[in-house]
Coordinates of C-alpha atoms and ligand atoms in Angstrom, one line a residue:
X1 CA 126.1 136.4 81.9
X2 CA 128.7 134.0 82.4
X3 CA 130.7 135.0 79.3
X4 CA 130.1 138.9 79.1
X5 CA 131.7 138.8 82.6
X6 CA 134.8 136.7 81.5
X7 CA 135.2 138.7 78.8
X8 CA 135.5 142.1 80.8
X9 CA 137.5 140.1 83.2
X10 CA 139.8 138.6 81.1
X11 CA 140.5 141.7 78.7
X12 CA 142.3 144.0 81.0
X13 CA 144.7 140.7 81.9
X14 CA 144.8 140.2 78.0
X15 CA 145.6 143.4 76.9
X16 CA 148.5 143.8 78.9
X17 CA 150.8 142.1 76.2
X18 CA 149.2 143.3 73.6
X19 CA 152.3 144.5 71.3
X20 CA 154.5 143.2 73.8
X21 CA 157.5 141.1 72.5
X22 CA 158.4 139.3 75.8
X23 CA 161.6 138.7 76.2
X24 CA 163.6 135.3 76.6
X25 CA 162.7 132.7 80.2
X26 CA 159.9 134.6 81.0
X27 CA 156.6 132.8 79.9
X28 CA 154.1 131.4 81.3
X29 CA 152.8 128.0 80.2
X30 CA 150.1 125.2 81.0
X31 CA 149.4 122.2 80.5
X32 CA 145.9 120.9 80.7
X33 CA 145.9 117.0 81.4
X34 CA 149.0 117.3 82.2
X35 CA 148.7 114.7 84.6
X36 CA 148.4 111.8 81.7
X37 CA 150.2 110.0 79.2
X38 CA 150.9 113.0 77.3
X39 CA 150.8 115.6 80.2
X40 CA 153.9 114.0 82.5
X41 CA 156.6 114.2 79.3
X42 CA 154.8 117.3 77.9
X43 CA 155.1 119.1 81.2
X44 CA 158.7 117.7 81.9
X45 CA 159.7 118.6 78.3
X46 CA 157.7 122.1 78.4
X47 CA 159.8 122.5 82.3
X48 CA 162.9 121.7 81.1
X49 CA 162.5 124.8 78.5
X50 CA 164.8 126.9 79.5
X51 CA 162.4 129.6 78.1
X52 CA 159.4 128.8 80.7
X53 CA 159.0 130.8 83.7
X54 CA 156.3 128.7 85.3
X55 CA 154.4 126.1 83.7
X56 CA 151.0 125.1 85.3
X57 CA 149.8 121.1 85.5
X58 CA 146.2 121.2 85.2
X59 CA 144.3 117.8 85.6
X60 CA 141.0 116.3 87.1
X61 CA 141.3 114.9 90.7
X62 CA 140.6 111.3 89.3
X63 CA 144.0 111.4 87.2
X64 CA 146.5 108.7 87.2
X65 CA 148.4 111.1 89.8
X66 CA 148.0 114.2 91.3
X67 CA 148.8 117.1 89.5
X68 CA 150.3 118.8 93.3
X69 CA 152.6 115.6 92.3
X70 CA 153.7 116.1 89.2
X71 CA 154.3 119.8 89.8
X72 CA 156.2 118.7 92.8
X73 CA 157.7 116.3 91.3
X74 CA 159.2 118.7 88.4
X75 CA 159.9 121.2 90.9
X76 CA 162.9 119.3 91.5
X77 CA 164.5 119.4 88.1
X78 CA 167.2 122.5 88.1
X79 CA 166.0 124.5 85.6
X80 CA 164.5 128.0 86.3
X81 CA 160.9 127.4 85.8
X82 CA 158.7 127.4 88.8
X83 CA 156.2 124.1 88.7
X84 CA 152.7 124.3 90.0
X85 CA 149.1 121.8 90.3
X86 CA 146.1 123.0 90.1
X87 CA 143.7 120.6 90.2
X88 CA 139.9 120.3 89.6
X89 CA 136.9 117.9 90.4
X90 CA 134.7 115.9 87.6
X91 CA 132.4 117.9 86.9
X92 CA 133.6 121.3 87.8
X93 CA 133.8 124.1 84.9
X94 CA 137.5 125.1 84.5
X95 CA 136.4 128.5 84.1
X96 CA 135.0 128.4 87.7
X97 CA 138.5 127.1 89.1
X98 CA 141.3 128.5 86.5
X99 CA 141.4 131.3 87.1
X100 CA 144.8 131.8 88.3
X101 CA 146.0 128.9 86.5
X102 CA 145.8 130.5 83.5
X103 CA 145.8 134.3 84.2
X104 CA 148.7 135.6 82.2
X105 CA 149.7 132.4 80.5
X106 CA 151.3 132.9 76.7
X107 CA 151.2 128.9 75.6
X108 CA 147.9 126.0 76.2
X109 CA 148.6 122.8 75.2
X110 CA 145.7 120.5 75.4
X111 CA 146.4 116.9 76.1
X112 CA 143.2 116.7 78.4
X113 CA 141.0 113.9 76.7
X114 CA 140.5 110.1 76.0
X115 CA 142.4 108.8 74.3
X116 CA 142.2 106.1 71.7
X117 CA 141.3 102.3 72.1
X118 CA 141.8 99.7 69.9
X119 CA 139.2 99.7 67.0
X120 CA 137.7 103.0 67.7
X121 CA 138.2 106.0 64.9
X122 CA 139.3 109.0 66.3
X123 CA 135.3 110.6 65.7
X124 CA 134.1 108.0 68.2
X125 CA 135.9 110.3 70.7
X126 CA 135.0 113.1 69.2
X127 CA 131.7 113.4 71.1
X128 CA 133.9 113.2 74.4
X129 CA 136.4 115.3 73.9
X130 CA 135.2 118.2 72.3
X131 CA 133.0 119.0 75.2
X132 CA 136.8 118.9 77.5
X133 CA 138.0 120.9 75.1
X134 CA 135.4 123.1 75.0
X135 CA 135.3 123.9 79.0
X136 CA 139.3 124.4 78.9
X137 CA 139.0 127.2 75.7
X138 CA 135.9 128.1 77.9
X139 CA 138.2 129.4 80.2
X140 CA 140.5 130.5 78.1
X141 CA 138.6 132.7 76.7
X142 CA 138.0 134.2 79.9
X143 CA 141.4 133.9 81.4
X144 CA 144.5 134.0 78.6
X145 CA 142.8 135.6 75.3
X146 CA 145.8 136.2 73.8
X147 CA 147.6 133.0 74.9
X148 CA 148.4 130.4 71.6
X149 CA 146.2 127.3 72.5
X150 CA 147.6 124.0 70.9
X151 CA 145.1 121.4 71.1
X152 CA 146.1 117.4 71.0
X153 CA 143.6 116.8 72.0
X154 CA 142.1 114.1 69.3
X155 CA 140.0 114.3 67.2
X156 CA 141.6 117.5 65.8
X157 CA 140.4 117.5 62.4
X158 CA 137.0 118.1 64.1
X159 CA 138.3 119.9 67.2
X160 CA 139.9 122.3 66.0
X161 CA 137.2 123.8 63.8
X162 CA 134.9 123.6 66.6
X163 CA 137.2 125.5 68.8
X164 CA 138.0 127.9 66.8
X165 CA 134.8 129.2 65.5
X166 CA 133.4 129.2 69.8
X167 CA 136.5 132.0 70.0
X168 CA 135.5 133.7 66.6
X169 CA 131.7 134.1 68.2
X170 CA 133.0 135.6 71.0
X171 CA 135.0 138.4 69.1
X172 CA 138.6 136.6 69.7
X173 CA 141.0 135.1 67.0
X174 CA 140.0 131.6 65.6
X175 CA 143.7 131.8 65.0
X176 CA 144.9 131.9 68.2
X177 CA 143.6 127.4 68.5
X178 CA 146.4 125.5 66.8
X179 CA 145.9 121.7 66.2
X180 CA 149.3 120.2 67.1
X181 CA 150.7 117.0 63.8
X182 CA 153.6 118.0 64.4
X183 CA 153.9 114.2 65.7
X184 CA 153.1 113.4 61.8
X185 CA 156.2 115.1 60.8
X186 CA 158.5 114.1 63.0
X187 CA 157.4 110.3 62.3
X188 CA 157.7 111.7 58.4
X189 CA 161.6 112.5 59.3
X190 CA 162.2 109.4 60.9
X191 CA 160.6 106.7 58.7
X192 CA 162.3 108.7 55.6
X193 CA 165.9 109.2 57.7
X194 CA 165.5 104.9 58.7
X195 CA 164.7 104.4 54.0
X196 CA 167.7 107.1 53.6
X197 CA 170.2 106.1 56.1
X198 CA 170.1 109.8 57.0
X199 CA 170.4 111.3 60.4
X200 CA 166.2 112.5 60.7
X201 CA 167.4 115.7 62.0
X202 CA 168.8 117.1 58.7
X203 CA 164.8 116.0 57.3
X204 CA 161.6 118.5 57.1
X205 CA 159.0 116.6 55.4
X206 CA 156.0 119.0 55.5
X207 CA 152.8 116.9 56.7
X208 CA 149.9 118.2 55.6
X209 CA 145.6 118.1 55.2
X210 CA 144.6 116.7 58.8
X211 CA 145.7 114.6 60.9
X212 CA 143.7 111.2 61.4
X213 CA 144.2 108.3 58.9
X214 CA 144.2 109.2 54.5
X215 CA 144.0 113.3 55.5
X216 CA 147.4 112.9 56.4
X217 CA 149.7 114.0 53.7
X218 CA 153.3 113.9 53.8
X219 CA 155.5 115.7 50.9
X220 CA 158.2 114.0 50.1
X221 CA 158.7 115.9 47.2
X222 CA 159.0 118.9 49.4
X223 CA 162.3 117.6 50.9
X224 CA 165.8 117.7 49.6
X225 CA 166.6 114.5 51.3
X226 CA 163.0 112.6 50.8
X227 CA 162.6 113.4 47.5
X228 CA 165.2 111.2 46.7
X229 CA 163.4 108.2 47.9
X230 CA 162.3 105.0 45.3
X231 CA 159.0 106.2 43.6
X232 CA 158.0 102.3 44.0
X233 CA 159.0 102.9 47.8
X234 CA 156.5 106.0 48.9
X235 CA 152.8 104.6 49.1
X236 CA 154.2 102.4 51.2
X237 CA 155.7 105.2 53.2
X238 CA 152.7 107.4 52.8
X239 CA 150.3 105.0 54.6
X240 CA 153.2 104.0 57.8
X241 CA 153.0 107.7 58.4
X242 CA 149.5 107.6 58.5
X243 CA 149.3 104.4 60.0
X244 CA 152.1 104.8 62.5
X245 CA 149.4 106.1 65.3
X246 CA 147.2 102.6 65.4
X247 CA 150.6 100.8 64.9
X248 CA 150.9 102.3 68.7
X249 CA 147.8 101.8 69.9
X250 CA 148.1 97.9 68.7
X251 CA 151.4 97.9 70.1
X252 CA 150.1 99.2 74.3
X253 CA 147.6 96.5 73.7
X254 CA 144.4 99.2 74.8
X255 CA 147.2 100.7 77.6
X256 CA 147.4 103.6 75.8
X257 CA 148.2 105.6 72.4
X258 CA 151.5 107.3 71.6
X259 CA 152.2 109.4 74.5
X260 CA 156.1 109.9 74.9
X261 CA 156.7 110.6 70.6
X262 CA 153.8 113.1 71.4
X263 CA 155.7 114.7 73.9
X264 CA 158.4 115.3 71.9
X265 CA 155.9 116.5 69.4
X266 CA 154.1 118.8 71.2
X267 CA 157.0 119.8 73.2
X268 CA 158.7 120.9 69.4
X269 CA 155.7 122.8 68.6
X270 CA 155.7 124.4 72.5
X271 CA 159.2 125.8 71.4
X272 CA 158.5 127.2 68.2
X273 CA 155.6 128.8 69.3
X274 CA 157.8 130.6 72.8
X275 CA 160.0 131.9 70.2
X276 CA 157.8 133.3 67.5
X277 CA 156.1 135.0 71.0
X278 CA 159.3 136.1 71.2
X279 CA 160.3 137.8 67.8
X280 CA 162.3 134.8 66.4
X281 CA 160.0 133.4 63.8
X282 CA 159.4 129.4 63.2
X283 CA 158.1 127.7 60.8
X284 CA 156.2 124.3 62.2
X285 CA 153.4 122.3 60.6
X286 CA 149.8 123.0 62.3
X287 CA 146.5 122.0 62.0
X288 CA 144.8 125.9 61.8
X289 CA 142.1 128.3 60.2
X290 CA 142.8 128.3 56.9
X291 CA 142.6 129.9 53.3
X292 CA 145.2 128.3 51.5
X293 CA 142.3 125.8 50.1
X294 CA 139.0 125.5 49.4
X295 CA 138.5 124.1 53.3
X296 CA 137.9 126.7 55.6
X297 CA 139.9 124.3 58.0
X298 CA 143.7 122.9 57.2
X299 CA 147.2 121.8 58.6
X300 CA 150.6 122.8 56.3
X301 CA 153.2 125.4 57.1
X302 CA 152.8 128.1 59.8
X303 CA 154.9 130.6 60.8
X304 CA 155.2 131.9 64.2
X305 CA 155.5 135.3 65.2
X306 CA 154.6 137.4 67.8
X307 CA 151.7 136.6 68.8
X308 CA 150.7 133.6 67.9
X309 CA 150.4 132.8 64.3
X310 CA 151.4 134.6 61.5
X311 CA 150.7 133.6 58.3
X312 CA 149.7 130.2 56.9
X313 CA 152.1 129.0 54.4
X314 CA 151.1 128.0 50.7
X315 CA 151.3 124.0 49.8
X316 CA 153.3 124.6 47.4
X317 CA 154.0 122.8 44.6
X318 CA 152.7 118.8 44.1
X319 CA 153.6 115.7 42.4
X320 CA 151.5 113.8 40.8
X321 CA 151.3 111.2 43.7
X322 CA 150.8 114.2 45.6
X323 CA 148.3 115.7 43.7
X324 CA 145.7 112.4 43.5
X325 CA 146.2 111.9 47.4
X326 CA 145.1 115.4 47.9
X327 CA 142.0 115.1 46.3
X328 CA 141.1 112.4 49.1
X329 CA 142.3 114.4 51.5
X330 CA 140.3 117.1 51.1
X331 CA 137.3 114.6 50.6
X332 CA 137.8 113.0 53.6
X333 CA 138.5 115.7 55.5
X334 CA 135.5 117.8 54.3
X335 CA 133.2 115.4 56.6
X336 CA 135.7 115.4 59.6
X337 CA 135.6 119.0 59.6
X338 CA 131.2 119.7 59.5
X339 CA 131.2 117.9 62.1
X340 CA 133.2 120.4 64.3
X341 CA 131.4 123.2 62.6
X342 CA 128.3 121.7 63.6
X343 CA 129.4 121.4 67.0
X344 CA 130.2 124.8 67.4
X345 CA 126.7 126.0 66.0
X346 CA 124.0 123.6 68.8
Ligands
LIG1 P1 145.3 110.1 79.4 O1 144.0 109.3 79.5 O2 146.5 109.5 79.4 O3 145.6 111.1 79.8 C1 144.2 112.6 79.5 C2 144.3 113.5 80.9 O4 143.5 114.2 80.5 C3 143.9 112.7 82.1 O5 144.7 112.8 83.0 C4 142.6 112.8 82.2 O6 142.3 112.8 83.5 C5 143.0 114.7 81.9 N1 141.2 115.0 81.4 C6 140.6 113.9 81.0 N2 139.4 115.6 81.3 C7 139.7 116.4 81.9 C8 139.5 117.9 81.7 N3 138.1 118.2 82.1 N4 140.5 118.9 82.4 C9 141.4 118.5 82.7 N5 142.3 117.5 82.6 C10 141.3 116.3 81.9 O7 145.7 110.4 77.2 P2 146.6 110.3 76.8 O8 147.4 109.5 75.7 O9 147.9 111.3 77.5 O10 145.8 111.4 75.1 C11 145.4 112.5 75.3 C12 145.2 112.9 74.1 O11 145.9 113.7 72.8 C13 143.7 111.9 73.6 O12 142.6 112.7 73.2 C14 144.8 111.6 72.9 O13 143.6 111.1 71.5 C15 145.2 112.4 71.7 N6 146.5 112.6 71.2 C16 146.7 112.8 69.8 C17 147.4 112.9 69.2 C18 148.3 114.3 68.6 O14 149.3 114.0 67.2 N7 147.7 115.1 68.0 C19 148.8 111.8 69.6 C20 148.3 111.1 70.5 C21 147.1 111.0 71.6

């Protein structure tokens, strides 16, 4: 009954925005888990974004810092954004608490959830984090059904299919659910820059497949600098990108996973989404519902436009190494997608 009621309440708000192209500097953004390790720096970068008019920092009452504190702190930056904090008790449901926070949101970034600890796989995290994501996604479906949802929460490979299917079941657009894989691109660019002694700002390596271990496939052959990397260096570089998250988890000795670089990457994606909503098309890699391969979800270059994802772009040409790796990617990703689809069925 809650859902039915939610749809009708939510739609009034949502339809008001449908079809309109928003002007620069006018966006409402929410960071769910905004007082966490990723959430705080991500909130800061979004508060600094000149296109953000209102930033909502949402987190639980048990968070490291009260979200109202993060909001008060960020509220002193000399930027136009107004920052508000929203808190929820553990055990409560976002759908019962986030009406004001989510209504009118254009973009909801979700780094809420448990990070990986050393020795833990992304799959160990699935059940806990899928339940957290579900609560937030259901609230978004009710209060901001037209918003783009950037899911940072791991395991992205399974959580995105689970949440996109939930959106589909509610009659909403599953392409509003976007898995944030930007950090893989950021790392591929950085590591390639180091090897080639070039500024990574001028490198753009597409990373396709998924967002865990072997499913991360950087296509070095498709960037003008990266394609000059000697062939014998590619397998190690490929592995370096795949393992980069684990390297940070280990370097932080159990005290967190990548937070600062993730916040940077999330804000890069956020900026592109907002540019797209303003009518300035942007291309970023992201993990979304897809028909460019035989798998129903896949990370590839995606064009962001006036309603969010406007095109899922084809993978393009692969060299021999990448073609071989693609088989490995698909074999692994298939099962991880199935985990998500099964969750959505239950
Ligand atoms: P953290 O533990 O520092 O922060 C998570 C925040 O989420 C906490 O403040 C917590 O109170 C909050 N939270 C938990 N349940 C919530 C709920 N129901 N509603 C609202 N907030 C809730 O963790 P960290 O390091 O910020 O990581 C967050 C997530 O991002 C993890 O799942 C991690 O695996 C993932 N991650 C994803 C990356 C990517 O490239 N997509 C990279 C790095 C981490």
